[in-house]
Short mmCIF file of C-alpha atoms in Angstrom, two decimals:
data_model
loop_
_atom_site.label_atom_id
_atom_site.label_comp_id
_atom_site.label_asym_id
_atom_site.label_seq_id
_atom_site.Cartn_x
_atom_site.Cartn_y
_atom_site.Cartn_z
CA MET G 176 30.67 -2.77 -36.96
CA ALA G 177 27.94 -5.47 -37.22
CA LEU G 178 29.57 -7.32 -34.38
CA LEU G 179 30.37 -4.20 -32.19
CA ALA G 180 26.43 -3.69 -32.55
CA LEU G 181 25.14 -6.49 -31.22
CA PRO G 182 25.93 -5.88 -27.35
CA CYS G 183 24.06 -2.49 -27.79
CA ARG G 184 20.81 -3.91 -29.77
CA ALA G 185 20.56 -6.91 -27.18
CA GLN G 186 20.25 -4.54 -24.29
CA LEU G 187 17.59 -2.23 -26.07
CA ASN G 188 15.71 -5.75 -26.57
CA VAL G 189 16.17 -6.41 -23.23
CA GLU G 190 14.66 -2.90 -21.94
CA THR G 191 11.92 -3.02 -24.41
CA ALA G 192 11.11 -6.36 -23.22
CA ILE G 193 11.01 -5.05 -19.52
CA ASP G 194 9.18 -2.18 -20.58
CA MET G 195 6.39 -4.33 -21.96
CA GLY G 196 6.35 -6.52 -18.77
CA ARG G 197 6.00 -3.78 -17.16
CA SER G 198 2.94 -2.41 -19.16
CA SER G 199 1.35 -6.16 -19.22
CA LEU G 200 1.24 -5.86 -15.38
CA TYR G 201 -0.44 -2.35 -15.40
CA TYR G 202 -3.13 -3.51 -17.46
CA GLU G 203 -3.53 -6.87 -15.27
CA ASP G 204 -2.31 -9.07 -18.37
CA TYR G 205 -0.34 -11.22 -15.31
CA VAL G 206 0.28 -14.08 -18.05
CA THR G 207 1.97 -12.14 -20.78
CA ALA G 208 4.07 -10.33 -18.26
CA ILE G 209 5.45 -13.62 -16.93
CA ALA G 210 6.28 -14.82 -20.53
CA ARG G 211 7.99 -11.03 -21.16
CA PHE G 212 10.12 -11.63 -17.86
CA ASN G 213 11.21 -15.01 -19.12
CA ASP G 214 12.52 -13.98 -22.54
CA VAL G 215 14.38 -11.33 -20.33
CA LEU G 216 16.05 -13.71 -17.75
CA LEU G 217 16.98 -15.80 -20.57
CA VAL G 218 19.58 -13.16 -21.66
CA ARG G 219 20.09 -11.23 -18.32
CA PRO G 220 19.37 -14.03 -15.30
CA ARG G 221 21.13 -11.44 -13.25
CA LYS G 222 18.41 -8.95 -13.17
CA ALA G 223 17.10 -8.47 -9.65
CA GLU G 224 14.04 -6.13 -10.60
CA VAL G 225 12.85 -8.53 -13.32
CA TYR G 226 12.48 -11.54 -10.62
CA TYR G 227 10.91 -8.91 -8.80
CA TYR G 228 8.12 -8.04 -11.68
CA ARG G 229 7.66 -11.61 -12.36
CA GLY G 230 7.18 -12.25 -8.32
CA TYR G 231 4.46 -9.54 -8.59
CA ALA G 232 3.02 -11.14 -11.49
CA LYS G 233 2.87 -14.35 -10.17
CA PHE G 234 1.60 -13.24 -6.69
CA SER G 235 -1.44 -11.64 -8.77
CA LEU G 236 -1.98 -15.01 -10.19
CA GLU G 237 -2.16 -16.14 -6.33
CA ASP G 238 1.01 -18.12 -7.10
CA TYR G 239 2.10 -17.58 -3.71
CA ALA G 240 5.24 -20.17 -3.78
CA GLY G 241 6.13 -19.12 -6.93
CA ALA G 242 6.18 -15.37 -5.90
CA ALA G 243 8.47 -16.11 -2.95
CA ASP G 244 11.13 -17.96 -4.93
CA ASP G 245 11.22 -15.37 -7.49
CA CYS G 246 11.22 -12.67 -4.39
CA SER G 247 14.19 -14.09 -2.57
CA GLU G 248 16.13 -14.56 -5.77
CA ALA G 249 15.67 -10.75 -6.45
CA ILE G 250 16.83 -10.18 -2.60
CA ARG G 251 20.00 -12.45 -3.52
CA LEU G 252 21.08 -10.70 -6.02
CA ASN G 253 20.05 -7.38 -4.76
CA PRO G 254 19.55 -7.22 -0.69
CA PHE G 255 19.04 -3.40 -0.66
CA ARG G 256 15.37 -2.64 -2.46
CA VAL G 257 13.02 -2.93 0.51
CA GLU G 258 10.05 -3.36 -2.04
CA PHE G 259 11.55 -6.83 -2.48
CA TYR G 260 11.14 -7.76 0.74
CA GLN G 261 7.59 -5.92 0.98
CA LEU G 262 6.25 -8.23 -1.64
CA ARG G 263 7.85 -11.34 -0.09
CA GLY G 264 6.36 -10.60 3.24
CA LEU G 265 2.86 -10.41 1.18
CA THR G 266 3.33 -13.79 -0.47
CA LEU G 267 4.55 -15.40 2.95
CA ILE G 268 1.25 -14.07 4.66
CA ASN G 269 -0.66 -16.21 2.20
CA GLN G 270 1.25 -18.95 2.76
CA SER G 271 0.85 -18.57 6.42
CA ASP G 272 4.41 -17.94 7.32
CA TYR G 273 3.82 -15.17 9.93
CA ALA G 274 7.28 -15.47 11.54
CA GLY G 275 8.86 -15.42 7.99
CA ALA G 276 6.80 -12.29 7.04
CA ALA G 277 7.42 -10.55 10.21
CA ALA G 278 11.20 -10.90 9.27
CA ASP G 279 10.76 -9.27 6.02
CA TYR G 280 8.80 -6.15 7.36
CA SER G 281 11.42 -6.03 9.90
CA ARG G 282 14.15 -5.62 7.44
CA VAL G 283 12.03 -3.23 5.78
CA LEU G 284 11.57 -0.90 8.93
CA GLN G 285 15.16 -0.72 9.30
CA GLU G 286 15.55 1.32 6.42
CA LEU G 287 11.95 2.94 6.61
CA PRO G 288 10.83 3.00 10.06
CA ASP G 289 7.45 5.04 9.23
CA GLU G 290 6.73 2.84 6.26
CA GLN G 291 3.17 2.56 7.67
CA ASN G 292 1.82 -0.60 5.64
CA SER G 293 4.93 -2.73 6.90
CA ARG G 294 4.45 -1.34 10.58
CA TYR G 295 0.75 -2.40 10.51
CA ASN G 296 1.37 -5.51 8.70
CA ARG G 297 4.15 -6.79 10.87
CA ALA G 298 1.86 -6.09 13.96
CA LEU G 299 -0.95 -8.43 12.32
CA CYS G 300 2.12 -11.46 11.74
CA PHE G 301 2.84 -11.01 15.63
CA LEU G 302 -0.73 -11.08 16.64
CA GLU G 303 -0.77 -14.08 14.49
CA GLN G 304 1.60 -15.82 16.47
CA LYS G 305 0.42 -14.65 19.60
CA ASP G 306 2.76 -12.23 20.46
CA TYR G 307 0.94 -9.95 21.99
CA ASP G 308 3.49 -7.53 23.29
CA ALA G 309 5.18 -6.93 19.95
CA ALA G 310 2.10 -6.75 18.22
CA ARG G 311 0.65 -3.99 20.81
CA ALA G 312 4.29 -2.16 20.22
CA ASP G 313 3.78 -1.79 16.49
CA LEU G 314 0.05 -0.77 16.96
CA ASP G 315 1.03 1.93 19.36
CA TYR G 316 3.64 3.16 17.14
CA THR G 317 1.30 3.41 14.16
CA ILE G 318 -1.67 4.87 15.83
CA ALA G 319 1.12 7.36 17.76
CA HIS G 320 2.09 8.36 14.04
CA TRP G 321 -1.14 8.21 12.18
CA PRO G 322 -4.01 8.71 14.88
CA ARG G 323 -6.59 8.28 12.52
CA PHE G 324 -5.52 5.08 10.95
CA SER G 325 -8.56 3.23 12.19
CA ARG G 326 -7.67 -0.35 11.38
CA ALA G 327 -4.91 -0.23 14.26
CA TYR G 328 -7.67 0.48 16.97
CA LEU G 329 -9.65 -2.21 15.63
CA VAL G 330 -6.85 -5.01 15.89
CA SER G 331 -5.89 -3.39 19.43
CA ALA G 332 -9.22 -4.17 20.23
CA GLN G 333 -8.91 -7.69 18.91
CA ILE G 334 -6.02 -8.06 21.16
CA ALA G 335 -7.96 -6.99 24.00
CA LEU G 336 -10.54 -9.48 23.32
CA GLU G 337 -8.24 -12.36 22.68
CA THR G 338 -6.57 -11.56 26.43
CA ALA G 339 -9.81 -11.82 27.88
CA ASP G 340 -9.94 -7.84 28.33
CA THR G 341 -13.57 -6.90 27.25
CA LEU G 342 -13.43 -3.41 28.62
CA GLY G 343 -9.98 -2.76 26.86
CA ALA G 344 -11.83 -3.90 23.48
CA ILE G 345 -14.55 -1.56 24.17
CA ARG G 346 -12.14 1.58 24.73
CA TRP G 347 -10.07 0.96 22.01
CA THR G 348 -13.36 0.89 19.68
CA ASP G 349 -14.98 3.84 21.37
CA SER G 350 -11.67 5.62 21.16
CA LEU G 351 -11.76 5.43 17.10
CA LEU G 352 -15.64 6.41 17.18
CA THR G 353 -14.69 9.63 18.84
CA LEU G 354 -12.07 10.20 16.19
CA VAL G 355 -14.31 8.90 13.41
CA PRO G 356 -17.96 8.69 14.49
CA ARG G 357 -19.08 6.88 10.94
CA ASP G 358 -16.20 4.44 10.53
CA ARG G 359 -18.29 1.38 9.41
CA ASP G 360 -15.63 -1.05 10.40
CA ALA G 361 -16.02 0.22 14.46
CA LEU G 362 -19.46 0.56 14.51
CA GLY G 363 -19.86 -2.87 13.45
CA PHE G 364 -17.40 -4.41 15.81
CA ARG G 365 -18.41 -2.43 18.45
CA GLY G 366 -22.24 -3.75 17.88
CA ARG G 367 -20.62 -7.41 18.23
CA LEU G 368 -19.04 -6.16 21.50
CA CYS G 369 -22.70 -5.35 22.77
CA LEU G 370 -24.29 -8.65 21.29
CA TRP G 371 -21.55 -10.45 23.52
CA GLU G 372 -22.67 -8.40 26.35
CA ASP G 373 -25.97 -9.57 26.11
CA ASN G 374 -27.23 -5.79 25.16
CA SER G 375 -29.08 -6.74 22.06
CA LEU G 376 -30.75 -3.41 21.80
CA ARG G 377 -27.20 -1.33 21.60
CA ALA G 378 -25.96 -4.23 19.12
CA ASP G 379 -29.10 -3.65 17.11
CA SER G 380 -28.04 0.03 16.98
CA PHE G 381 -24.77 0.18 16.17
CA LEU G 382 -25.12 -2.63 13.52
CA THR G 383 -27.61 -1.23 11.73
CA ALA G 384 -25.75 2.07 11.60
CA ALA G 385 -22.80 0.10 9.91
CA ILE G 386 -24.65 -1.36 7.49
CA GLU G 387 -26.16 1.76 6.60
CA LEU G 388 -22.97 3.11 5.83
CA GLY G 389 -22.60 0.28 3.23
CA GLY G 390 -20.07 -2.46 2.57
CA THR G 391 -20.93 -6.01 2.60
CA SER G 392 -19.72 -7.36 6.12
CA LEU G 393 -21.71 -10.52 6.46
CA ASP G 394 -20.89 -10.61 10.10
CA ASN G 395 -23.09 -7.28 10.94
CA TYR G 396 -26.23 -8.98 9.08
CA LEU G 397 -25.24 -12.19 11.11
CA CYS G 398 -24.89 -10.22 14.45
CA ARG G 399 -27.93 -7.84 13.90
CA ALA G 400 -30.03 -11.01 12.84
CA GLN G 401 -29.22 -12.55 16.55
CA ALA G 402 -29.79 -9.28 18.39
CA ARG G 403 -33.09 -8.99 16.68
CA HIS G 404 -33.86 -12.64 17.22
CA ASN G 405 -33.06 -12.14 21.14
CA LEU G 406 -35.46 -8.45 21.00
CA ASN G 407 -38.24 -11.00 19.48
CA ARG G 408 -38.02 -8.89 15.99
CA PHE G 409 -38.29 -12.13 13.78
CA ASN G 410 -39.40 -10.43 10.92
CA GLY G 411 -36.20 -8.01 10.90
CA ALA G 412 -34.01 -11.28 11.72
CA LEU G 413 -35.32 -13.18 8.91
CA ALA G 414 -34.61 -10.21 6.54
CA ASP G 415 -30.87 -9.88 7.99
CA TYR G 416 -30.41 -13.82 7.42
CA ASP G 417 -31.82 -13.35 3.85
CA ALA G 418 -29.11 -10.71 3.35
CA ALA G 419 -26.57 -12.43 4.51
CA LEU G 420 -27.51 -15.82 2.24
CA GLU G 421 -27.59 -13.64 -0.81
CA ARG G 422 -24.02 -12.70 -0.33
CA VAL G 423 -22.79 -16.34 0.70
CA PRO G 424 -25.32 -18.68 -0.30
CA GLN G 425 -23.27 -21.80 1.30
CA HIS G 426 -23.30 -20.08 4.78
CA PHE G 427 -23.58 -22.65 7.49
CA VAL G 428 -24.73 -20.51 10.50
CA ALA G 429 -27.18 -18.34 8.56
CA HIS G 430 -28.68 -21.43 7.15
CA TYR G 431 -28.88 -23.10 10.60
CA ASN G 432 -30.07 -20.21 12.71
CA ARG G 433 -32.70 -19.04 9.83
CA GLY G 434 -33.95 -22.63 10.19
CA LEU G 435 -34.38 -22.17 13.94
CA LEU G 436 -36.37 -19.05 13.44
CA ARG G 437 -38.48 -19.98 10.59
CA ALA G 438 -39.55 -23.07 12.87
CA LEU G 439 -40.48 -20.50 15.79
CA VAL G 440 -42.69 -18.42 13.32
CA GLY G 441 -44.11 -21.57 12.20
CA ALA G 442 -42.83 -21.72 8.57
CA ASP G 443 -41.75 -25.62 9.20
CA ASN G 444 -41.47 -26.55 5.41
CA GLN G 445 -39.10 -23.70 4.95
CA ALA G 446 -37.62 -24.41 7.84
CA ILE G 447 -36.96 -28.34 6.83
CA GLU G 448 -34.98 -26.69 3.66
CA ASP G 449 -32.67 -24.88 5.92
CA PHE G 450 -31.60 -27.81 7.74
CA ASP G 451 -31.82 -29.87 4.89
CA PHE G 452 -28.83 -28.02 3.46
CA VAL G 453 -27.15 -27.87 6.97
CA LEU G 454 -27.05 -31.64 6.64
CA SER G 455 -25.99 -31.62 3.00
CA LEU G 456 -22.83 -30.12 4.28
CA GLU G 457 -22.67 -31.88 7.91
CA PRO G 458 -24.36 -35.48 7.73
CA ASP G 459 -23.69 -36.09 11.41
CA ASN G 460 -24.77 -32.66 12.78
CA THR G 461 -26.97 -34.14 15.25
CA LEU G 462 -28.59 -30.69 16.59
CA ALA G 463 -29.49 -30.05 12.88
CA LEU G 464 -30.97 -33.66 12.73
CA TYR G 465 -32.90 -33.40 15.95
CA ASN G 466 -34.67 -29.96 14.68
CA ARG G 467 -35.55 -31.83 11.09
CA ALA G 468 -36.86 -34.37 12.85
CA ILE G 469 -39.05 -32.56 15.18
CA LEU G 470 -40.29 -30.57 12.26
CA ARG G 471 -40.76 -33.39 10.47
CA GLU G 472 -43.22 -34.92 12.99
CA GLN G 473 -44.79 -31.48 12.97
CA THR G 474 -45.54 -31.34 9.30
CA GLY G 475 -46.89 -35.33 9.04
CA ASP G 476 -44.07 -37.02 7.70
CA PHE G 477 -43.72 -39.46 10.31
CA ARG G 478 -41.50 -41.58 7.92
CA GLY G 479 -38.69 -38.95 7.29
CA ALA G 480 -39.18 -38.43 11.32
CA GLU G 481 -38.74 -41.82 12.37
CA ALA G 482 -35.57 -42.28 9.89
CA ASP G 483 -34.04 -38.95 11.67
CA TYR G 484 -34.63 -40.11 15.34
CA THR G 485 -33.12 -43.28 14.40
CA SER G 486 -30.26 -41.69 13.06
CA LEU G 487 -29.70 -39.66 16.69
CA LEU G 488 -30.46 -42.68 18.65
CA ARG G 489 -27.77 -44.71 16.75
CA LEU G 490 -25.31 -41.75 17.91
CA TYR G 491 -27.00 -41.14 21.12
CA PRO G 492 -28.07 -44.33 22.38
CA GLN G 493 -29.04 -42.94 25.74
CA PHE G 494 -31.30 -40.12 24.39
CA TYR G 495 -34.49 -41.41 25.82
CA ALA G 496 -36.43 -38.56 24.76
CA GLY G 497 -35.77 -39.81 21.15
CA TYR G 498 -37.22 -42.98 22.38
CA ALA G 499 -40.46 -41.39 23.18
CA ALA G 500 -40.18 -39.36 20.08
CA ARG G 501 -39.87 -42.64 17.62
CA ALA G 502 -42.52 -44.27 19.27
CA ARG G 503 -45.20 -41.54 18.53
CA CYS G 504 -44.52 -41.76 14.71
CA ARG G 505 -44.02 -45.68 14.88
CA ARG G 506 -47.64 -45.41 16.10
CA LYS G 507 -48.53 -43.18 13.13
CA LEU G 508 -46.88 -45.23 11.02
CA GLY G 509 -48.72 -48.64 12.75
CA LYS G 510 -45.57 -50.17 13.58
CA ASN G 511 -46.76 -50.76 16.89
CA ALA G 512 -44.70 -53.57 17.98
CA LEU G 513 -41.39 -51.29 17.37
CA ALA G 514 -43.40 -48.23 19.02
CA LEU G 515 -43.83 -50.71 22.24
CA GLN G 516 -39.98 -51.14 22.49
CA ASP G 517 -39.46 -47.46 22.16
CA GLU G 518 -41.91 -46.78 25.11
CA THR G 519 -40.60 -49.29 27.18
CA ARG G 520 -36.85 -47.64 26.89
CA ALA G 521 -38.58 -44.27 27.43
CA ALA G 522 -40.35 -45.71 30.65
CA ARG G 523 -37.17 -47.08 31.63
CA ALA G 524 -35.68 -43.74 31.33
CA ASP G 525 -38.06 -41.94 33.74
CA TYR G 526 -38.16 -45.17 36.36
CA ASP G 527 -34.43 -44.23 36.57
CA LEU G 528 -34.99 -40.60 37.12
CA ILE G 529 -37.67 -41.19 39.95
CA PHE G 530 -35.04 -43.41 41.57
CA GLY G 531 -32.08 -41.12 41.08
CA ASN G 532 -30.20 -43.32 38.44
CA HIS G 533 -30.56 -40.53 35.92
CA ARG G 534 -28.06 -41.01 32.85
CA ARG G 535 -27.09 -37.94 31.15
CA THR G 536 -27.29 -37.39 27.73
CA PRO G 537 -23.59 -37.52 26.58
CA ILE G 538 -22.13 -34.64 24.39
CA LYS G 539 -20.83 -35.31 20.98
CA ARG G 540 -18.38 -32.82 19.17
CA VAL G 541 -20.33 -32.05 16.30
CA ARG G 542 -19.53 -28.62 14.99
CA ARG G 543 -16.77 -26.38 16.64
CA ARG G 544 -19.44 -23.51 16.68
CA SER G 545 -22.27 -25.55 17.82
CA ASP G 546 -21.01 -27.90 20.28
CA HIS G 547 -24.16 -28.38 22.29
CA GLU G 548 -26.20 -30.81 24.68
CA MET G 549 -28.91 -32.22 22.98
CA GLU G 550 -31.18 -30.17 25.48
CA HIS G 551 -29.91 -26.90 23.88
CA TYR G 552 -30.78 -28.32 20.31
CA GLN G 553 -32.95 -24.83 19.73
CA ASP G 554 -29.98 -22.42 20.80
CA LEU G 555 -28.60 -20.33 18.08
CA VAL G 556 -25.29 -21.22 16.52
CA GLU G 557 -23.08 -18.12 17.70
CA VAL G 558 -21.24 -15.86 15.56
CA GLU G 559 -17.81 -16.05 16.28
CA PRO G 560 -16.07 -12.99 17.00
CA ASP G 561 -14.85 -11.06 13.97
CA THR G 562 -11.18 -10.93 13.36
CA MET G 563 -9.68 -7.77 12.01
CA ARG G 564 -6.60 -9.22 10.57
CA ILE G 565 -6.93 -7.59 7.37
CA PHE G 566 -3.80 -7.11 5.70
CA VAL G 567 -2.75 -4.42 3.77
CA SER G 568 -0.72 -4.37 0.63
CA ASP G 569 0.81 -1.07 -1.17
CA VAL G 570 1.94 -3.40 -4.10
CA ALA G 571 -0.83 -3.21 -6.41
CA GLY G 572 -0.46 -0.38 -8.78
CA ARG G 573 3.10 0.56 -7.10
CA VAL G 574 5.14 -1.35 -9.24
CA GLN G 575 4.78 0.65 -12.33
CA ASN G 576 4.49 3.79 -10.88
CA ARG G 577 8.07 3.26 -9.04
CA GLN G 578 9.21 2.96 -12.64
CA THR G 579 7.27 5.95 -14.26
CA GLU G 580 7.91 8.83 -11.53
CA HIS G 581 7.76 11.05 -14.53
CA ASN G 582 11.63 10.38 -14.78
CA LEU G 583 13.53 11.40 -17.93
CA LEU G 584 14.58 8.87 -20.62
CA PRO G 585 18.32 8.92 -20.71
CA SER G 586 20.38 10.63 -23.62
CA PHE G 587 21.61 8.56 -26.64
CA PRO G 588 25.47 8.06 -26.71
CA THR G 589 27.40 11.50 -27.58
CA ASP G 590 30.20 9.60 -29.56
CA ASP G 591 27.99 7.56 -31.69
CA ILE G 592 26.16 10.58 -32.99
CA ASN G 593 29.22 12.54 -33.61
CA ARG G 594 30.58 9.92 -35.47
CA VAL G 595 27.46 9.73 -37.49
CA LEU G 596 27.52 13.56 -38.17
CA ALA G 597 31.30 13.71 -39.21
CA GLU G 598 30.39 11.22 -41.87
CA ALA G 599 27.01 13.03 -42.94
CA PRO G 600 26.38 16.35 -41.26
CA THR G 601 22.67 17.07 -42.46
CA ASN G 602 21.70 13.41 -41.12
CA ALA G 603 18.03 14.46 -39.66
CA PHE G 604 18.21 11.07 -37.22
CA ALA G 605 21.46 12.03 -35.80
CA ASN G 606 20.54 15.66 -35.50
CA ALA G 607 17.09 14.77 -33.75
CA GLN G 608 19.13 12.33 -31.39
CA LEU G 609 21.54 15.38 -30.96
CA ARG G 610 18.94 18.01 -30.07
CA TYR G 611 16.93 15.43 -27.77
CA ASN G 612 20.24 15.18 -25.93
CA SER G 613 20.54 18.94 -25.30
CA GLY G 614 16.62 18.67 -24.30
CA CYS G 615 17.91 16.08 -21.71
CA MET G 616 20.63 18.25 -20.51
CA HIS G 617 18.27 21.51 -19.89
CA ALA G 618 15.41 19.56 -18.54
CA ASP G 619 18.54 18.50 -15.87
CA ILE G 620 19.38 21.83 -14.57
CA GLY G 621 15.72 23.20 -14.76
CA LEU G 622 15.63 24.94 -17.71
CA THR G 623 12.03 23.50 -18.58
CA ASP G 624 10.77 25.64 -21.51
CA THR G 625 14.42 25.45 -23.09
CA ALA G 626 14.02 21.69 -22.74
CA ILE G 627 10.41 21.32 -24.56
CA GLU G 628 11.60 23.34 -27.46
CA ASP G 629 14.94 21.23 -27.97
CA PHE G 630 12.32 18.07 -27.88
CA THR G 631 9.81 19.72 -30.59
CA GLU G 632 12.79 20.17 -32.74
CA ALA G 633 13.98 16.75 -32.16
CA ILE G 634 10.60 15.73 -32.97
CA GLN G 635 10.50 17.79 -36.05
CA LEU G 636 13.98 16.15 -37.25
CA ASN G 637 12.43 12.71 -36.57
CA PRO G 638 8.74 12.05 -35.82
CA ARG G 639 9.36 8.54 -35.04
CA LEU G 640 12.11 9.53 -32.16
CA GLY G 641 9.35 8.09 -29.34
CA GLN G 642 11.88 8.82 -26.32
CA ALA G 643 11.72 12.63 -27.36
CA TRP G 644 7.74 12.78 -27.67
CA TYR G 645 7.86 10.99 -23.92
CA ASN G 646 10.18 13.09 -22.42
CA ARG G 647 8.40 16.47 -23.67
CA ALA G 648 5.17 14.62 -21.89
CA ILE G 649 6.75 14.38 -19.09
CA LEU G 650 7.99 18.17 -18.78
CA LEU G 651 4.35 19.32 -19.78
CA VAL G 652 2.54 17.12 -16.88
CA ARG G 653 5.02 18.87 -14.70
CA GLU G 654 3.84 21.94 -15.99
CA GLY G 655 -0.04 21.10 -15.49
CA ARG G 656 -0.41 20.83 -19.67
CA LYS G 657 -2.00 17.46 -19.26
CA LYS G 658 -3.99 17.43 -22.10
CA GLU G 659 -0.63 18.09 -24.67
CA ALA G 660 1.19 15.66 -22.31
CA ALA G 661 -1.73 13.08 -23.16
CA ASP G 662 -1.17 13.62 -26.87
CA ASP G 663 2.50 13.04 -26.57
CA LEU G 664 2.26 10.12 -24.38
CA SER G 665 -0.06 8.45 -27.04
CA HIS G 666 2.57 8.87 -29.98
CA ALA G 667 5.09 7.93 -27.83
CA GLY G 668 3.39 4.64 -26.97
CA GLU G 669 2.68 3.88 -30.60
CA LEU G 670 6.61 4.17 -31.24
CA GLY G 671 7.22 1.53 -28.61
CA ILE G 672 7.63 3.56 -25.27
CA TYR G 673 5.19 1.03 -23.55
CA GLN G 674 5.41 2.97 -20.21
CA ALA G 675 3.85 5.95 -21.87
CA TYR G 676 0.80 4.28 -21.54
CA ASN G 677 1.42 3.90 -17.63
CA LEU G 678 1.67 7.68 -17.38
CA LEU G 679 -1.01 8.34 -19.70
CA LYS G 680 -3.67 6.18 -17.51
CA SER G 681 -2.57 8.10 -14.42
CA ILE G 682 -2.71 11.57 -15.93
CA LYS G 683 -6.37 11.06 -16.97
CA GLN G 684 -7.53 9.48 -13.31
#
């Protein structure tokens, strides 16, 4: 008899471990969840859903490769569960495998053509691959079926920008603002479009509206600062750069442009601090080096200015204005012989200019977003067009929901109960299980009140029958009696029905 009971006991332990693992997922204890699922897979290595759960835990811990492997194994064992493909799609996106992710979303859409997130994410995967026609097709489908899904409009505008259709980008953004006038992302994107069209006044208006609606979009502050700089609203621009740097203290563009603006309003020492920071990140950024050299000379730091000009001339040996500037610093430092050499080089440049032998200052690639000739050292570094590529996920919070959709726990094996009752008719535990089974049967045929009475009697016969507490709670939730259901779920959780905590949390929200 003991040997015959072993398979049943092993099965019970496996199911309990899975439930505990799902509870760990729900409460974001991913390490514990992985440990639980590891234990299950040692005993049941072919349970596809356990690989999926473990993959979700790994995904949440940003182990995207490990998560993808688990999803692939789950798909190998059961290729018909669309959620396996959805999760693997997200893991592949995070590994920049957009082709693989698009294939997974295509598999989902074969089964569920109106699965919104999969449709939208596949569009972004196509966009990342520059397959604009395929991306547009998915976005058009999305907008036709969910006309207020704002991100689809913004990505359509992004595609228009990337295909040099600025008017199209404006039309898409304005269409969204017609539907949702206070959409923060659309207002911010429209403001950036105005800035790129050199309409700084309208840019300021749109970006201000976006910022007032909240959120933490760094680009909105940076672009509004640029617009206000263009409008000579320097205090407002400085405040925006300060706000941007509060959010991202290491931001290169904000430091560089704030340094230019501080120099413009006469805050030379503060401007030097900004360029010091830029150069700590990019020591070979000649534009920042030139600006700092000028500021050091203006503040009387002739030795520091000389060093900066020397570094510049090492990189730009034909930058003759640099020789004249270094000569001024060397005169201040008493290095007259060296100053004379620099002055001679600068004079030769003037001679060449007069007689048509001008040597153009070469361009040096120093930074993708700030590739200027030296003559443009005072130009702002432009903020690159903001991408609308924000992938969405329906995974978080749904792994548990998928398993706790208020479904009743199953009945106990009737043959086992009858065998026990044949030997001991008054056995309370067996009678509780029998009454529990009656409750399950009545619930299945829609007799909710009778089922609740059955589960209540089962609990009276065996107060430690957690399944009865849990099933009665589900029926109480369906009846809208959430307070009573919460009490039952608390009992069920204490008795080892761990998914009760998931349901308890959901009904309290």
